[in-house]
Short mmCIF file of C-alpha atoms in Angstrom, two decimals:
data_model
loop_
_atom_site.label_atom_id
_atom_site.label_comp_id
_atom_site.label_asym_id
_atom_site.label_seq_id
_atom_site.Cartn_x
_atom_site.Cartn_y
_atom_site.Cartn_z
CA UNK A 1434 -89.37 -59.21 -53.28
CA UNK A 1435 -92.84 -59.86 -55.28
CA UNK A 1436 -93.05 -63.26 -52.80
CA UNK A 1437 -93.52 -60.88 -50.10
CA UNK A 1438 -96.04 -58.87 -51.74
CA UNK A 1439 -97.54 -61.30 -52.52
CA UNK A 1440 -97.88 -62.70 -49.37
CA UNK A 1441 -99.08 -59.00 -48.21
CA UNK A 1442 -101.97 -59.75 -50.63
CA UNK A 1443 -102.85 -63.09 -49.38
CA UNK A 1444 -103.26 -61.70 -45.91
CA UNK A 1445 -105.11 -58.88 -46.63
CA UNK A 1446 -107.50 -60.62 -48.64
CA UNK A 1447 -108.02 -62.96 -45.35
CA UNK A 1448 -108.40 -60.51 -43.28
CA UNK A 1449 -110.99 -58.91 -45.72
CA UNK A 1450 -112.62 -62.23 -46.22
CA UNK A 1451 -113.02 -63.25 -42.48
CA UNK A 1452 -114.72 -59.48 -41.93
CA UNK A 1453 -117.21 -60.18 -45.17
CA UNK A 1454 -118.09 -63.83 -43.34
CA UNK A 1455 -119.73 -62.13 -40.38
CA UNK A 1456 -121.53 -59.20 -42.74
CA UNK A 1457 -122.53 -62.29 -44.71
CA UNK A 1458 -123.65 -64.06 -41.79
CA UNK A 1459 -126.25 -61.51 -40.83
CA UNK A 1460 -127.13 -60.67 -44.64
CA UNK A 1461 -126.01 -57.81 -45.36
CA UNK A 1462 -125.90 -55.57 -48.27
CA UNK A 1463 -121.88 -56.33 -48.76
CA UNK A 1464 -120.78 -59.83 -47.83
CA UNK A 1465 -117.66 -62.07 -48.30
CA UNK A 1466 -116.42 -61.32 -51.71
CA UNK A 1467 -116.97 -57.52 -51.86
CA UNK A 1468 -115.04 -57.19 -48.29
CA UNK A 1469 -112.13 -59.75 -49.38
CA UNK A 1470 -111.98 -57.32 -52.75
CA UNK A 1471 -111.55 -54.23 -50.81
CA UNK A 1472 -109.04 -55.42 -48.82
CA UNK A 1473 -107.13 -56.65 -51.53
CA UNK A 1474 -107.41 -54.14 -53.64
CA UNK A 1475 -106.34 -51.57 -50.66
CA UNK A 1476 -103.77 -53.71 -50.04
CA UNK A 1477 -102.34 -53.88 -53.92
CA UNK A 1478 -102.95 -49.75 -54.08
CA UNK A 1479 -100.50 -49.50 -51.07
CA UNK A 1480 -97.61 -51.65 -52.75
CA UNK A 1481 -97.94 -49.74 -55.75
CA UNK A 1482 -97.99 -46.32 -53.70
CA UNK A 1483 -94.86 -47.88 -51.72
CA UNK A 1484 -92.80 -49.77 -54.50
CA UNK A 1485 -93.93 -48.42 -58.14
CA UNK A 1486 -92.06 -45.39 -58.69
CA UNK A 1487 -88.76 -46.29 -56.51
CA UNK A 1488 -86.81 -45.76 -60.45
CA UNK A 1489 -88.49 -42.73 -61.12
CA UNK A 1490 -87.83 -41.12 -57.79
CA UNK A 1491 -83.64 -42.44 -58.11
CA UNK A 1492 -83.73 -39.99 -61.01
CA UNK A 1493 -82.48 -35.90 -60.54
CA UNK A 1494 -85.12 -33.35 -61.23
CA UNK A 1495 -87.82 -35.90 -60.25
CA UNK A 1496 -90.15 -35.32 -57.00
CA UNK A 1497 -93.60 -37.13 -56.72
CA UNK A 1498 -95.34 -38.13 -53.90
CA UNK A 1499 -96.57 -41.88 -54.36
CA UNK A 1500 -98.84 -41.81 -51.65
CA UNK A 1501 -101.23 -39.75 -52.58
CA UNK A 1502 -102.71 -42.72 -54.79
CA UNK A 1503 -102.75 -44.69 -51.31
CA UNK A 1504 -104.90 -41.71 -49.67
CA UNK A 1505 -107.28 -41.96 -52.60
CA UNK A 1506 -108.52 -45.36 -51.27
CA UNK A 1507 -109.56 -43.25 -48.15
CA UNK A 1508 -112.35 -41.07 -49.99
CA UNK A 1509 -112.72 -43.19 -53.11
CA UNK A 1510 -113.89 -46.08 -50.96
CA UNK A 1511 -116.92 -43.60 -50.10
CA UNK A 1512 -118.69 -44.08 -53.08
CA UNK A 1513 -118.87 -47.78 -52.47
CA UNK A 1514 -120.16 -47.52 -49.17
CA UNK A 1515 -123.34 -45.30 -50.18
CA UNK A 1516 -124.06 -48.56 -52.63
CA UNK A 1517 -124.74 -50.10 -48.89
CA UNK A 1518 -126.71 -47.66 -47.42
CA UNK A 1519 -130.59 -47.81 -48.08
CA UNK A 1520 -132.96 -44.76 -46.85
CA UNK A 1521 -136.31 -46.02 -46.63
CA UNK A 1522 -138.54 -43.10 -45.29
CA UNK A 1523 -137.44 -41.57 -41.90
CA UNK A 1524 -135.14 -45.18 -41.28
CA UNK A 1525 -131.39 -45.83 -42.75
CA UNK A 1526 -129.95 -48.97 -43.14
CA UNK A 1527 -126.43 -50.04 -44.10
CA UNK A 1528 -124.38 -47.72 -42.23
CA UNK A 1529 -122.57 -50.21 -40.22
CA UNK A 1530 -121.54 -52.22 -43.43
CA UNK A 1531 -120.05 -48.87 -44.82
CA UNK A 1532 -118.03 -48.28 -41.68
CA UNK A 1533 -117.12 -51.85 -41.92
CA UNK A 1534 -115.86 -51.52 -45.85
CA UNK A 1535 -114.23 -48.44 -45.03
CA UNK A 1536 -112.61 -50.04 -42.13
CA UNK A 1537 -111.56 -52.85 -44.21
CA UNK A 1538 -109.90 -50.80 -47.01
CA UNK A 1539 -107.87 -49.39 -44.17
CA UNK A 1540 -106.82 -52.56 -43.13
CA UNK A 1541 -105.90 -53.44 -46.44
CA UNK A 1542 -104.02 -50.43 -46.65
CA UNK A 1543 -101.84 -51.14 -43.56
CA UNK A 1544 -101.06 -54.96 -44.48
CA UNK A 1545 -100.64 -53.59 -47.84
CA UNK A 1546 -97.77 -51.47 -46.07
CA UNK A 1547 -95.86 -54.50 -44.29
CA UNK A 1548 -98.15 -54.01 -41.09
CA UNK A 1549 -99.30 -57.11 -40.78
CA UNK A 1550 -99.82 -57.23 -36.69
CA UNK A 1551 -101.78 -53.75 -36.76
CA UNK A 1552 -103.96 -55.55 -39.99
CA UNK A 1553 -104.64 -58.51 -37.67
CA UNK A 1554 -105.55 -56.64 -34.08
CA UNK A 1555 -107.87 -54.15 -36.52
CA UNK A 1556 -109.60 -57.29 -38.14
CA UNK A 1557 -109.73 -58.46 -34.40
CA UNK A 1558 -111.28 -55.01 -33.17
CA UNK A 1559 -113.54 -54.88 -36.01
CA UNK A 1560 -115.17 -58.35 -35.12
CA UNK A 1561 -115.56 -57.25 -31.57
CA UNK A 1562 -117.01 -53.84 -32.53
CA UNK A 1563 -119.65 -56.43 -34.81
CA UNK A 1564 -120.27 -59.17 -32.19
CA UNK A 1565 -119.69 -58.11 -28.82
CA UNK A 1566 -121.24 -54.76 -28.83
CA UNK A 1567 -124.38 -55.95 -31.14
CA UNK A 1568 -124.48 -58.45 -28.35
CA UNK A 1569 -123.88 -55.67 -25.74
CA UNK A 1570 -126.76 -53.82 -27.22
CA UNK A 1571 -129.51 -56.78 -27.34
CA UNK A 1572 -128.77 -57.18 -23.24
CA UNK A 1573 -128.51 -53.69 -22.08
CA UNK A 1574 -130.20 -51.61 -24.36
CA UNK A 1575 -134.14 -51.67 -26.19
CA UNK A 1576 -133.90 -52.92 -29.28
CA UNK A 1577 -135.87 -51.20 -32.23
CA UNK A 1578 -138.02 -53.35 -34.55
CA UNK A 1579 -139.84 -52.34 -37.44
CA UNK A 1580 -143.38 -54.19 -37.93
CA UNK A 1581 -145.98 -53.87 -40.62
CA UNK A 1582 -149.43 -54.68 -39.58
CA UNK A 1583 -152.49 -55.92 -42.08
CA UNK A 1584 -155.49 -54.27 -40.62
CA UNK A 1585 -159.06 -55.17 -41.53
CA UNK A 1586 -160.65 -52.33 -39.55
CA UNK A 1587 -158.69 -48.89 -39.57
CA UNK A 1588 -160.28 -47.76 -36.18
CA UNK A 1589 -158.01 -50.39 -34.42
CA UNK A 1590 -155.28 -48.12 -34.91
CA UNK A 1591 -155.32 -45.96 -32.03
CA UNK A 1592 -156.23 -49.31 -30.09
CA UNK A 1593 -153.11 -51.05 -31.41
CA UNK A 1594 -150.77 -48.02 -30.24
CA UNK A 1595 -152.92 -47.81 -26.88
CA UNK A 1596 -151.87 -51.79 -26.14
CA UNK A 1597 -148.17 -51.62 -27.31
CA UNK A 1598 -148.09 -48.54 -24.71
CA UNK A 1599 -149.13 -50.77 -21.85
CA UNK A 1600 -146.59 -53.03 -22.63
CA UNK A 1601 -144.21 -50.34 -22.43
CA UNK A 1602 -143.53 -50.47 -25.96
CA UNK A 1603 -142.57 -46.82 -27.37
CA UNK A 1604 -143.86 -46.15 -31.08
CA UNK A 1605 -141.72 -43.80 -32.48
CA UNK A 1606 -142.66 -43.63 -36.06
CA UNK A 1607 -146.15 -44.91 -37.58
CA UNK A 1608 -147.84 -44.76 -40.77
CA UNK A 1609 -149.98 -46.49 -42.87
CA UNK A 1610 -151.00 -47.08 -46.32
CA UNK A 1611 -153.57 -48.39 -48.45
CA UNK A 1612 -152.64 -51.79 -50.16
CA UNK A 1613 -152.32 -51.69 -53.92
CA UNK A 1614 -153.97 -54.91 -54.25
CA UNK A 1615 -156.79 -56.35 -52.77
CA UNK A 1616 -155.98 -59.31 -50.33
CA UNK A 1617 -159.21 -60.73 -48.05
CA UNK A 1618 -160.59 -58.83 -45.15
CA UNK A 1619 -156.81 -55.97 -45.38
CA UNK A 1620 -158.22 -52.50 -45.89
CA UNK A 1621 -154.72 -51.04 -44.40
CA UNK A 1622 -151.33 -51.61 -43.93
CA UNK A 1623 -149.85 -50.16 -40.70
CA UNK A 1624 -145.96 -49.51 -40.22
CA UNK A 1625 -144.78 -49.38 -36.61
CA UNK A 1626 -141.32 -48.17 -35.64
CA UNK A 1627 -140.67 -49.73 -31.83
CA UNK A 1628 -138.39 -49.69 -29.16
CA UNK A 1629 -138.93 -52.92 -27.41
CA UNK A 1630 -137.91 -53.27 -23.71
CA UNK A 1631 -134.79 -55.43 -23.14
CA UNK A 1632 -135.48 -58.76 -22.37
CA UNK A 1633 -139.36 -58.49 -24.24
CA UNK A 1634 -139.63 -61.89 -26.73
CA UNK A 1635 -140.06 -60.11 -29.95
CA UNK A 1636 -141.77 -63.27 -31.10
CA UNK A 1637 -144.14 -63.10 -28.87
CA UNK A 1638 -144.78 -59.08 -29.29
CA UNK A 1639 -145.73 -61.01 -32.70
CA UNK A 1640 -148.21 -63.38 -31.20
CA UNK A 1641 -149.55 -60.35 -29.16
CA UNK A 1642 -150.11 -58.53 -31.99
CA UNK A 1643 -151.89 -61.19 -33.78
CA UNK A 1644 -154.22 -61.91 -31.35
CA UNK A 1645 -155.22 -58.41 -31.74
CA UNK A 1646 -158.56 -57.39 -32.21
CA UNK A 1647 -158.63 -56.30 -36.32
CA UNK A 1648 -155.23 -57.53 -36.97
CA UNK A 1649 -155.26 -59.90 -39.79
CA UNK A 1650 -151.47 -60.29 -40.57
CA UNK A 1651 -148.09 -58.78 -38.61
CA UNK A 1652 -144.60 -59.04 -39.52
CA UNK A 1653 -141.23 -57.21 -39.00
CA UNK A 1654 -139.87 -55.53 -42.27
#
């Protein structure tokens, strides 16, 4: 009986692990070893809901209901997943890797149950949903990119928008700040948010940029 839980745990924590390898890939805020704990840990909740409490239950006068400590996983797993999200002004980052731990704990949860083929084809789905579609996205769709932009001359501004337009670059968000800390010719620091067109070389919206006339420094953030 335990060898089978056991194994349970083993596969969970793969399944976990192989989901944390592509998070970790891309650098993300959770990575290898917090997915491959989630899933594990799921998976361990769900034999305890399922197996713990089978000689209490045997006994008269006794009714529980064991998997309410499974459904905790459901919400509690909530908490972790706002340690991945980051709000930096109007942007939010980390929302995918939420989904993706909250996903996982589910996962857990069903291998953690003896479901080991609807564990597998969710890990499956879960890479596609990470891969395919980003991949989907980059061909079909604009992609946004955040830049910040080391201006020596803050009357370039306007000029700077006025370009990316003719490029049909949509600026969506832009502000700008005065540097803490005096470095050469920068009197301002200008953060664009853009929707590049698909198939537009971000590296060379970069060298475009550059070239610009007051631009001292660019770089995405």
């Amino acid at each position: 009986m335990e060898g089978h839980l056991i194994l349970r745990l083993l596969l969970a924590g793969i399944f976990g692990a192989i989901i944390g390898f592509e998070r970790k890939s891309k650098r993300k805020e959770a990575g290898l070893r917090t997915h491959f704990l989630v899933a594990v840990g799921s998976a361990l909740i769900m034999i305890i809901s399922k197996y713990a409490f089978n000689d209490i239950l045997s006994e008269q006068g006794i009714a529980l209901d064991p998997s309410r400590i499974a459904a905790q996983v459901v919400s509690g797993i909530g908490f972790l997943g706002v340690g991945t999200i980051i709000i930096q002004r109007h942007s939010v980052r980390g929302l995918t890797t939420a989904a993706g731990l909250w996903t996982t704990s589910g996962i857990g949860l069903a291998v953690g149950a003896g479901m080991y083929l609807l564990g597998l084809v969710a890990t499956i789905l879960v890479l596609l949903g990470l891969e395919v579609l980003t991949k989907f996205l980059q061909i079909f769709l604009p992609k946004y990119v955040q830049m910040a932009v080391d201006l020596s001359d803050k009357a370039v501004i306007g000029q700077i928008i006025s370009a990316l337009s003719e490029r049909e670059i949509e600026v969506s968000l832009c502000e700008s700040k005065i540097p803490l800390k005096e470095h050469g010719d920068v009197q301002l620091v200008l953060k664009l948010n853009a929707l590049v067109p698909r198939g537009y070389d971000t590296n060379k919206l970069l060298e475009e940029v550059q070239l610009m006339a007051g631009v001292c420094a660019v770089r995405f953030i």
